[in-house]
PDB file of C-alpha atoms and ligand atoms in Angstrom:
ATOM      1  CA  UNK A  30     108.977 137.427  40.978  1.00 91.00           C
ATOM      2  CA  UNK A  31     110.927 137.469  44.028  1.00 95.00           C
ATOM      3  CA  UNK A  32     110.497 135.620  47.539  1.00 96.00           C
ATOM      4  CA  UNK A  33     112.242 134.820  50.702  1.00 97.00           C
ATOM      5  CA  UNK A  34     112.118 132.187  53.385  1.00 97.00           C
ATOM      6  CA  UNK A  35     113.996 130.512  55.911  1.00 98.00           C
ATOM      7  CA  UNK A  36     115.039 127.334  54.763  1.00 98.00           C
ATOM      8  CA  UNK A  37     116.437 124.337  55.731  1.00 98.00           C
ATOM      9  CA  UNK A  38     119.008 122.743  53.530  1.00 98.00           C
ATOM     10  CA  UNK A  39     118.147 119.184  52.666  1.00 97.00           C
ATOM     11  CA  UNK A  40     120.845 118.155  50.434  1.00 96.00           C
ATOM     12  CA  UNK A  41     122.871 119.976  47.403  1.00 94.00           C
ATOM     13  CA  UNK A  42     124.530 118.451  44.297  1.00 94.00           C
ATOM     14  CA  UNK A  43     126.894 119.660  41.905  1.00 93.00           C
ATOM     15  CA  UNK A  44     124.589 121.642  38.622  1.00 92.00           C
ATOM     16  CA  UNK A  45     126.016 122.734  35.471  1.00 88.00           C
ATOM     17  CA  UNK A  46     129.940 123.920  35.707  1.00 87.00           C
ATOM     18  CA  UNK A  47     129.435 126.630  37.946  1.00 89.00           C
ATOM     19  CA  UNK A  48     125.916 126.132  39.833  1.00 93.00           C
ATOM     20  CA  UNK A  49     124.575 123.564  42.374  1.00 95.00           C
ATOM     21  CA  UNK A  50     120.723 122.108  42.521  1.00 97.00           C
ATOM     22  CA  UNK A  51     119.920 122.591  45.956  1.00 97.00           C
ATOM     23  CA  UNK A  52     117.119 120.579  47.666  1.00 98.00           C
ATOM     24  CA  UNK A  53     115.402 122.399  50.881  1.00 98.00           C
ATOM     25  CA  UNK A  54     112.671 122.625  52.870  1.00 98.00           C
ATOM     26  CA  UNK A  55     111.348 126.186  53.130  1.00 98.00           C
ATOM     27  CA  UNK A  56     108.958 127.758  56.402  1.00 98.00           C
ATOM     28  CA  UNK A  57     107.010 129.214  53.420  1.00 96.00           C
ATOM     29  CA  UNK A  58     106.731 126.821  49.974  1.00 96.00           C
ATOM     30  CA  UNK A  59     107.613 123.355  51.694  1.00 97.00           C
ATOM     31  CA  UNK A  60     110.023 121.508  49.906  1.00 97.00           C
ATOM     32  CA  UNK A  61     111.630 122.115  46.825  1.00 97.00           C
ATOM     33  CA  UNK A  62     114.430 122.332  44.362  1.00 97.00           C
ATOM     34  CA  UNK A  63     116.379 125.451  43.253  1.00 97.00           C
ATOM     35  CA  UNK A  64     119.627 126.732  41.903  1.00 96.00           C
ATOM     36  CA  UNK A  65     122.516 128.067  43.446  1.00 95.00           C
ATOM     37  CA  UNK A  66     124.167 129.439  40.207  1.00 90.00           C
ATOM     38  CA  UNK A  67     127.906 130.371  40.360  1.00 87.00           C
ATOM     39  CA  UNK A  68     128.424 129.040  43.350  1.00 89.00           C
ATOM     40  CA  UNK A  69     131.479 126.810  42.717  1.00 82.00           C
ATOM     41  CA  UNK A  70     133.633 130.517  41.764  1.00 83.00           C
ATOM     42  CA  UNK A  71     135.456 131.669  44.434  1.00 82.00           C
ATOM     43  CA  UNK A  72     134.366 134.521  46.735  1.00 82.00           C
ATOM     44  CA  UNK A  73     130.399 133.063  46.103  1.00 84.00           C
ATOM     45  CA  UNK A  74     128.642 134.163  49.261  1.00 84.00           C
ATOM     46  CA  UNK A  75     126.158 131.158  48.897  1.00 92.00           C
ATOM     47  CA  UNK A  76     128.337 128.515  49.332  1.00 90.00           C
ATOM     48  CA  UNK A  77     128.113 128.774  53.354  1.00 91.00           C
ATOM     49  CA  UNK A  78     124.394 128.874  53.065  1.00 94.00           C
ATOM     50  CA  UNK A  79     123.907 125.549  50.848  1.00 95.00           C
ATOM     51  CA  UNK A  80     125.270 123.325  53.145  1.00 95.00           C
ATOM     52  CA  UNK A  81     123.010 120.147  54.057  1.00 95.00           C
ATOM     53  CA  UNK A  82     121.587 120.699  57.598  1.00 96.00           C
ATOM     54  CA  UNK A  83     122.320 124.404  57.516  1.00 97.00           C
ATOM     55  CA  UNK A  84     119.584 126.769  58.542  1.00 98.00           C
ATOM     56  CA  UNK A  85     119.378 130.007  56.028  1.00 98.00           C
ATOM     57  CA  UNK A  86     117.124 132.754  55.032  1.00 98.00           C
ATOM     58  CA  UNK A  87     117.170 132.467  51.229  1.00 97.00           C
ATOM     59  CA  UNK A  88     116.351 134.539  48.575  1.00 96.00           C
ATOM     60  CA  UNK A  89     114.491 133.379  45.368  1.00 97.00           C
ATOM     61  CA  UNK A  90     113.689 134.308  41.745  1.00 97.00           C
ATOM     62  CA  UNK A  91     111.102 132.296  40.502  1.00 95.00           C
ATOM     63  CA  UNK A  92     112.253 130.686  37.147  1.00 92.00           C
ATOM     64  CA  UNK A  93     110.555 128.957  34.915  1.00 91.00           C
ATOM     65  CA  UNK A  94     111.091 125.239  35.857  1.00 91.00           C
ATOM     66  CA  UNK A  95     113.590 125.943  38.493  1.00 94.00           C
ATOM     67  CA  UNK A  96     114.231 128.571  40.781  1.00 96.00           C
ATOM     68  CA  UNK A  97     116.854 130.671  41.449  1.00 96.00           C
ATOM     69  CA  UNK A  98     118.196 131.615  45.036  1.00 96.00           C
ATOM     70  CA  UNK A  99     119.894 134.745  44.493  1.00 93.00           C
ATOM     71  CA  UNK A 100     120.996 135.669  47.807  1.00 93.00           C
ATOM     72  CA  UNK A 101     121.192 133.795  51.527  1.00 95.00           C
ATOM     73  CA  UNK A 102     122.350 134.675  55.161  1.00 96.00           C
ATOM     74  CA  UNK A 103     123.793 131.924  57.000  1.00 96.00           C
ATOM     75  CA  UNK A 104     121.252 131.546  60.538  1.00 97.00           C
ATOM     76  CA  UNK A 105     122.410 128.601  62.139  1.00 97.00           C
ATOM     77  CA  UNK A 106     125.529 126.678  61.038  1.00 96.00           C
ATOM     78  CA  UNK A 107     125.101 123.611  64.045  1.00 98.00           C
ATOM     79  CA  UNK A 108     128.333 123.643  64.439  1.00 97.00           C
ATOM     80  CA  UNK A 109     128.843 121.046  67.032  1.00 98.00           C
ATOM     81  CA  UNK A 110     126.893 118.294  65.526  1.00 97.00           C
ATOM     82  CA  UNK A 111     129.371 119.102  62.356  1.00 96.00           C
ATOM     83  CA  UNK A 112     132.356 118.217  64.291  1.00 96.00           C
ATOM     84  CA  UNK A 113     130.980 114.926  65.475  1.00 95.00           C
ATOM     85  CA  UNK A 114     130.826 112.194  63.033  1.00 93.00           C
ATOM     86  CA  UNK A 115     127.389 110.773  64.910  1.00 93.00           C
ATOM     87  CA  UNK A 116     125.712 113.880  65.471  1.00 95.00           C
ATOM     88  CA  UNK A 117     126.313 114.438  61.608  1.00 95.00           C
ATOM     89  CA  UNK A 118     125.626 111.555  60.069  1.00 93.00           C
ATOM     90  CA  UNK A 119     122.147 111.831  61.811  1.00 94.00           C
ATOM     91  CA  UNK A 120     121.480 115.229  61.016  1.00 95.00           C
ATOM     92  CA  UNK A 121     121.682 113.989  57.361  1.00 94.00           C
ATOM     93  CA  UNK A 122     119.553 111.019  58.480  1.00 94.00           C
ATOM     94  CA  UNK A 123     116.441 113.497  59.533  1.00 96.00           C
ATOM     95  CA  UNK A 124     117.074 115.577  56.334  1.00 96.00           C
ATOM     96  CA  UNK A 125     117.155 112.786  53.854  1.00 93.00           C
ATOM     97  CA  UNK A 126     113.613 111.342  55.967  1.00 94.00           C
ATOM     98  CA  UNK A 127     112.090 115.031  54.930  1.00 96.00           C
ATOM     99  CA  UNK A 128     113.388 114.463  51.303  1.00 95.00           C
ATOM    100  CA  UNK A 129     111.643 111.150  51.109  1.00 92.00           C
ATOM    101  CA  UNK A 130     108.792 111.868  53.106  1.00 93.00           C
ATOM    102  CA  UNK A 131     107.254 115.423  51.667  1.00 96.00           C
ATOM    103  CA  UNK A 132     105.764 116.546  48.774  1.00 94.00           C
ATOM    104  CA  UNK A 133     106.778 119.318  47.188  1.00 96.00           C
ATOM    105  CA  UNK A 134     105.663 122.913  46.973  1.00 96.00           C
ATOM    106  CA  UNK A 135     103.307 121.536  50.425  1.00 96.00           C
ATOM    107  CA  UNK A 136     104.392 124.133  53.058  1.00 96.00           C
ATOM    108  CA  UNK A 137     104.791 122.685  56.288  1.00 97.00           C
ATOM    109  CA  UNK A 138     104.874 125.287  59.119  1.00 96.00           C
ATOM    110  CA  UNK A 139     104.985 122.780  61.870  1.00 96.00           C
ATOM    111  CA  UNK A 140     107.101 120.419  60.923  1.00 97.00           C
ATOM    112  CA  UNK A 141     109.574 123.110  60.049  1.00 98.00           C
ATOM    113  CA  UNK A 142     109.560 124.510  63.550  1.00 97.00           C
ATOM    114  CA  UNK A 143     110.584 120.918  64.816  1.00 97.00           C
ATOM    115  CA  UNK A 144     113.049 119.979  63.054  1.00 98.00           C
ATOM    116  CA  UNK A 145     114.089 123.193  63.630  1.00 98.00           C
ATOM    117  CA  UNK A 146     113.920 122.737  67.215  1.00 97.00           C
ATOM    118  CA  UNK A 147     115.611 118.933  67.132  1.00 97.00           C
ATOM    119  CA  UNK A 148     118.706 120.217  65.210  1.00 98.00           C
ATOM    120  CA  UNK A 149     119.154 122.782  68.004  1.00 97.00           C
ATOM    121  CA  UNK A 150     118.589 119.814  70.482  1.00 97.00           C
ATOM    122  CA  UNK A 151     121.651 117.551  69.191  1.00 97.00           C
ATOM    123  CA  UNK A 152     123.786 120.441  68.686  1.00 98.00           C
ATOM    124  CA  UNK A 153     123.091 121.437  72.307  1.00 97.00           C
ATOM    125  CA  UNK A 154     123.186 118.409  74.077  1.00 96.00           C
ATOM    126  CA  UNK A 155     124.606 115.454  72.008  1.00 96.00           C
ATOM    127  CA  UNK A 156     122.474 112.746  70.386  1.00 94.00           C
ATOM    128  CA  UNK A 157     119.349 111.264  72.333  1.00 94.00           C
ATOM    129  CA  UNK A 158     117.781 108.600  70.745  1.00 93.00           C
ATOM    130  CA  UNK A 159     114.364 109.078  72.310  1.00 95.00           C
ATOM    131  CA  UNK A 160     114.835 112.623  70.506  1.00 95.00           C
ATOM    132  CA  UNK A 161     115.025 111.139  66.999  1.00 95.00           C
ATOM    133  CA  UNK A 162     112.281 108.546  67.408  1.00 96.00           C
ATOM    134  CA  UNK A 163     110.728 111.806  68.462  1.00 97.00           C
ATOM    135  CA  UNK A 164     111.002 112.983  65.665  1.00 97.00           C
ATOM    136  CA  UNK A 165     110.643 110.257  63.638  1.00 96.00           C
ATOM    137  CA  UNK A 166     106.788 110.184  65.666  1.00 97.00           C
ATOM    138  CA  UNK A 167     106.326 113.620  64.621  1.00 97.00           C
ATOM    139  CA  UNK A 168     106.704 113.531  61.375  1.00 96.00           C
ATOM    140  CA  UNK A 169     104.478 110.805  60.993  1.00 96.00           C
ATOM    141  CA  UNK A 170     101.605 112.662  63.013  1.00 96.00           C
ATOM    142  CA  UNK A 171     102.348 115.711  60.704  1.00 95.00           C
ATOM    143  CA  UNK A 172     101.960 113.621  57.247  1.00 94.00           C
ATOM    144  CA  UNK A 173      98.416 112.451  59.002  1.00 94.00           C
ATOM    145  CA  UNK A 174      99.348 109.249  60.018  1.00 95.00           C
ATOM    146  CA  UNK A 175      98.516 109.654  63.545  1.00 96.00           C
ATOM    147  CA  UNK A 176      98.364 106.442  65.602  1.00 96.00           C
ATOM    148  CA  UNK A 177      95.936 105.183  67.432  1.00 96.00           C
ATOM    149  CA  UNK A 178      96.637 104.143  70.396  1.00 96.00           C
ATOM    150  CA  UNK A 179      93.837 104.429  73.191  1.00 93.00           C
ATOM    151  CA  UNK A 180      91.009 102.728  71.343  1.00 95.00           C
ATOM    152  CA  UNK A 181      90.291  99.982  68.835  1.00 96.00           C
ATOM    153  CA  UNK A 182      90.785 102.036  65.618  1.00 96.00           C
ATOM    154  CA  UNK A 183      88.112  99.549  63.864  1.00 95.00           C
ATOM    155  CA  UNK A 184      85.251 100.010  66.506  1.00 96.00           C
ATOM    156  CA  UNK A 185      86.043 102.872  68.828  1.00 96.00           C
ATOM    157  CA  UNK A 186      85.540 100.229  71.693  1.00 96.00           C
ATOM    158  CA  UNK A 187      87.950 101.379  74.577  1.00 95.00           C
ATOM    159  CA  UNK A 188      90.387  99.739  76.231  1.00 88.00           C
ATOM    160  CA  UNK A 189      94.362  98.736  76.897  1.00 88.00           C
ATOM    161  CA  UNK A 190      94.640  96.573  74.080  1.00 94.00           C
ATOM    162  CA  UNK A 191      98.144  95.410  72.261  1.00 94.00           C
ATOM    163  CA  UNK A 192      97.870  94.421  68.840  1.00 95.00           C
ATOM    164  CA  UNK A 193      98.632  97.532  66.356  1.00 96.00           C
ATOM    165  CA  UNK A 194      98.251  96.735  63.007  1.00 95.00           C
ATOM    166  CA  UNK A 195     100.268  98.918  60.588  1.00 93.00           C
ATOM    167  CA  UNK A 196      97.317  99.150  57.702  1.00 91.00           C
ATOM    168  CA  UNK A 197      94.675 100.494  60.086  1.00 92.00           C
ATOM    169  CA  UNK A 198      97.004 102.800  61.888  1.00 94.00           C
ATOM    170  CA  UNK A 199      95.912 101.887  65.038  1.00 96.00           C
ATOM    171  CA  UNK A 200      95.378  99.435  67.832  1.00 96.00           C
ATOM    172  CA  UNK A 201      92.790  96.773  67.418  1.00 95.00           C
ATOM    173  CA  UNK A 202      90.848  94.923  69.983  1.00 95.00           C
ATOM    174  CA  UNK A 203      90.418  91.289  70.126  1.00 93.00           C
ATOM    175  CA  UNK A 204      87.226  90.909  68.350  1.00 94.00           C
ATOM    176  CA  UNK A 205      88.604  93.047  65.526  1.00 94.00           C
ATOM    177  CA  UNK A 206      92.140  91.616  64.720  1.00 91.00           C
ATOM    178  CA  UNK A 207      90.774  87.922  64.704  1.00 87.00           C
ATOM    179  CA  UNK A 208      92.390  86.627  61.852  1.00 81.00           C
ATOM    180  CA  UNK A 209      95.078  89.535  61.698  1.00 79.00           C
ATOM    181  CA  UNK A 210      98.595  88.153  60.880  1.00 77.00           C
ATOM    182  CA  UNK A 211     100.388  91.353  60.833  1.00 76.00           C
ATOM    183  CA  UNK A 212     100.096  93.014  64.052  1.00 88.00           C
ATOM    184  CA  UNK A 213     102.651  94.494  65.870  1.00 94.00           C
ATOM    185  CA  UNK A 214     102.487  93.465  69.927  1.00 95.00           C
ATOM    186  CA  UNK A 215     102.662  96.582  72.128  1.00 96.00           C
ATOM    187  CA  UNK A 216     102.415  97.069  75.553  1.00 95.00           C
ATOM    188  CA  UNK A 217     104.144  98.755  78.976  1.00 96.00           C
ATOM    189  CA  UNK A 218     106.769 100.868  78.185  1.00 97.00           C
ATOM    190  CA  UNK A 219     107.319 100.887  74.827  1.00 97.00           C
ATOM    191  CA  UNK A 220     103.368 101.987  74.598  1.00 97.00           C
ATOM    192  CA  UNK A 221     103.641 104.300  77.548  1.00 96.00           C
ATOM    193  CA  UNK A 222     106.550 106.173  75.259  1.00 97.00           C
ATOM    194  CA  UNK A 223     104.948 106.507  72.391  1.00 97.00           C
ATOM    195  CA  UNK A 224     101.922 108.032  74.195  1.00 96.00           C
ATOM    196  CA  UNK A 225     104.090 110.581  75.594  1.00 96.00           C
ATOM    197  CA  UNK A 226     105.918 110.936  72.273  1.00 96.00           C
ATOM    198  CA  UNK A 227     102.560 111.351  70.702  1.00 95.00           C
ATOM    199  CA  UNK A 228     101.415 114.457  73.331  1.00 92.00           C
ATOM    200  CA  UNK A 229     104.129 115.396  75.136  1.00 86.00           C
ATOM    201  CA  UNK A 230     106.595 117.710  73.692  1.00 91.00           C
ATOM    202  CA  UNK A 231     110.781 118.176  73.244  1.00 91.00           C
ATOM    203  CA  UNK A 232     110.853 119.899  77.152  1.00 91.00           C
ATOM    204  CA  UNK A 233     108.937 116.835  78.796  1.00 91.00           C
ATOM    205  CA  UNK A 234     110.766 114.097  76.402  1.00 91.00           C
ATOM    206  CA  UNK A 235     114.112 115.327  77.782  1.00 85.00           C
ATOM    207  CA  UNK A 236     113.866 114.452  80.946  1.00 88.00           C
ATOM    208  CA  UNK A 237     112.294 110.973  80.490  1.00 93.00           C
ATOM    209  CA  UNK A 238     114.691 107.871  81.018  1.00 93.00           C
ATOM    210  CA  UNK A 239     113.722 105.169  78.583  1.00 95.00           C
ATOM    211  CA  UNK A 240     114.945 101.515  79.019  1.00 97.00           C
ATOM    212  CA  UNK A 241     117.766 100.083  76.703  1.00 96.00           C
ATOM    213  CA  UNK A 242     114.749  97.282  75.377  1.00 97.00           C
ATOM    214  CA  UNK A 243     112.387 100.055  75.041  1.00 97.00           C
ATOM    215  CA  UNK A 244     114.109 101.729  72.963  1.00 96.00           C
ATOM    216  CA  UNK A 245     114.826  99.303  70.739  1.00 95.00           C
ATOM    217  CA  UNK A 246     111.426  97.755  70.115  1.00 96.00           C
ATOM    218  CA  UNK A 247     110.125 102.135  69.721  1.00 97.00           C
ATOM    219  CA  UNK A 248     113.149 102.362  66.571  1.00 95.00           C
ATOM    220  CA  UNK A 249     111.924  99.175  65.021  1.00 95.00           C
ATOM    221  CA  UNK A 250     108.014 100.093  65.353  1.00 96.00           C
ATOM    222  CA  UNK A 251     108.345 103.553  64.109  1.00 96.00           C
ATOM    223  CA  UNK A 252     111.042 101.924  61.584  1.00 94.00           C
ATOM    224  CA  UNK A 253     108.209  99.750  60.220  1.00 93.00           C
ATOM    225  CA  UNK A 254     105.143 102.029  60.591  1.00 94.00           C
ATOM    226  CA  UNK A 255     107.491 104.621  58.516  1.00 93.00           C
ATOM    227  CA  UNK A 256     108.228 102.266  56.107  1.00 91.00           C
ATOM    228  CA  UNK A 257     104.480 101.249  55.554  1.00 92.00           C
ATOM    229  CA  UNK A 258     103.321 104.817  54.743  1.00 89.00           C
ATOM    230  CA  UNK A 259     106.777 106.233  52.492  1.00 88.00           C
ATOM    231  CA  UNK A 260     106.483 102.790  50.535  1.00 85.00           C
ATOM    232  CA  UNK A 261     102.347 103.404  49.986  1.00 81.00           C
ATOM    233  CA  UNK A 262     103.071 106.746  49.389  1.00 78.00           C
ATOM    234  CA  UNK A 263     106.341 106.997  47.179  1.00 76.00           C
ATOM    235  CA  UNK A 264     106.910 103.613  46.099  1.00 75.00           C
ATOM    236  CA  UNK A 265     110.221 103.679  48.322  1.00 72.00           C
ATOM    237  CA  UNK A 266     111.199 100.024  49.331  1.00 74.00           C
ATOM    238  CA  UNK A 267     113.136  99.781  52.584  1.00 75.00           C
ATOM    239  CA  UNK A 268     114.159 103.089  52.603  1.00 75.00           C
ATOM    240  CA  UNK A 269     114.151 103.809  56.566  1.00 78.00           C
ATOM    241  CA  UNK A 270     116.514 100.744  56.962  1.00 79.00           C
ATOM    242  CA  UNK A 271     119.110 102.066  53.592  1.00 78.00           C
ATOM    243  CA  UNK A 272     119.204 105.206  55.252  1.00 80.00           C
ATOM    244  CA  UNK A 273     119.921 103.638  58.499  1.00 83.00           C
ATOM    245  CA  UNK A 274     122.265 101.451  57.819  1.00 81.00           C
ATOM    246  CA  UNK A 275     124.358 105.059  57.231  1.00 78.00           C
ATOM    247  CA  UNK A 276     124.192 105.807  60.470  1.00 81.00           C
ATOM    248  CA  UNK A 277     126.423 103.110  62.379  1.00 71.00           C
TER     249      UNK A 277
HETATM  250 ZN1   ZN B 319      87.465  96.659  67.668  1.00 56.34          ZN
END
C-alpha cells in the first residue's frame, strides 16, 4: 500500500550500503522510521529531501517492518538557519526533543503545524529564545502535560500562589504543599510569561520583551518540568540538559 504526507525530517543515518533509515515526523502517521533505499548513488533525488530539519512531502510503501519512501519533493529547505551555526544547531535541538518526546505511529496534527511554524520563525527572523521555550511550552501542553497555573491543582482553591510542584503539574496553595520539598518558586514575570506562553500564540509572543533573569529562570523551569515527564515517560535521564549542552 501506498501513502503520502508532509513530513518533517527528524534525523537520518547511514542503512545498509546504499540506503539510509530516516526518522520523521509525518502531518499524517506521527513519528516514525523508514527507508530511503539507494540513496547514497549518485543522481538519487531523495537525498535533498532526507535532510534533518527539512520539510518534504514524502512518498511511502508500506513494508513489512519498515517502510519505504519511494519518492519526496523538497518544500522548505530553511535555508538561512542552515548557514548559521546557532540557528542550526537549534533546529536539531527541537527535532531531537520530538524524537525523544513522541510515540510513534501517534499522529500529531498540531504539533506538526508548530513546529512547522517555529522553523519558519528562526529562519525568518534569527533565534528568539522566548520562541524556543515557546515551543518547548507547547509541546508539553500537546503531550497533556498542561500546567496549572491559576489555581491550586490539589483543591481547585483560587488564587496567586507560587509553589509549582513538578509531580502534580501544577501550582499548589499553602495548605496543600505543607510538607512539599520539591517545589519550584514562581512568581512576576517569569509566571506572567508562561501564562502568555500557555494562551497566547507565535504573533503575540513576538512582540513581547522578556527580561534577561526571566528568561533564564523560564529555560530552567521548562528544562526541569521536561525532564520530569520524558524521564517518567521514556526512561530518558537528563536528556534536555545532554541535548543542551549541544547547543553552546
Ligand atoms: Zn490546595
Amino acid at each position: 500500500m501506498y501513502y503520502q504526507s508532509r513530513s518533517l525530517i527528524i534525523k537520518s543515518m547511514d542503512y545498509r550500503e546504499s540506503d539510509k533509515l530516516v526518522t520523521l515526523f509525518s502531518e499524517k502517521e506521527g513519528k516514525l522510521k523508514a527507508i530511503a533505499r539507494g540513496i547514497k548513488k549518485p543522481g538519487s533525488s531523495l537525498r535533498a529531501c532526507v535532510q534533518p530539519f527539512c520539510h518534504s512531502l514524502l512518498f511511502f510503501h508500506q513494508g513489512r517492518e519498515l517502510d519505504l519512501i519511494t519518492q519526496g519533493r523538497l518544500l522548505d529547505f530553511y535555508g538561512n538557519s542552515r548557514e548559521d551555526i546557532k540557528r542550526t544547531l537549534h533546529c536539531m535541538y527541537i527535532m531531537e526533543l520530538l524524537d525523544k518526546s513522541l510515540m510513534d505511529r501517534a499522529a500529531m496534527p498540531r504539533l506538526y503545524g508548530l513546529t512547522l511554524s517555529i522553523l519558519q520563525y528562526i529562519n525568518n527572523n534569527g533565534l528568539n529564545h522566548l520562541v524556543l521555550r515557546y515551543f518547548e511550552l507547547q509541546l508539553l501542553i500537546q503531550l497533556g502535560y498542561r500546567p496549572v497555573l491559576d489555581k491550586c491543582v490539589n483543591c481547585g482553591r483560587q488564587g496567586g500562589f507560587k509553589n509549582f510542584c513538578l509531580e502534580a503539574g501544577g501550582m499548589l496553595c499553602p495548605d496543600c504543599s505543607a510538607g512539599e520539598q520539591n517545589g519550584i518558586v514562581l512568581y512576576g514575570e517569569v509566571l506572567g510569561l508562561l501564562k502568555l506562553m500557555a494562551h497566547g500564540n507565535l504573533n503575540t509572543l513576538q512582540r513581547v520583551q522578556a527580561s534577561g533573569a526571566a528568561l533564564e529562570k523560564l529555560e530552567l523551569f521548562l528544562e526541569r518540568y521536561l525532564e520530569y515527564h520524558l524521564e517518567r515517560r521514556f526512561n530518558l535521564k537528563n536528556t534536555i540538559r545532554v541535548l543542551k549542552k549541544s547547543l553552546s
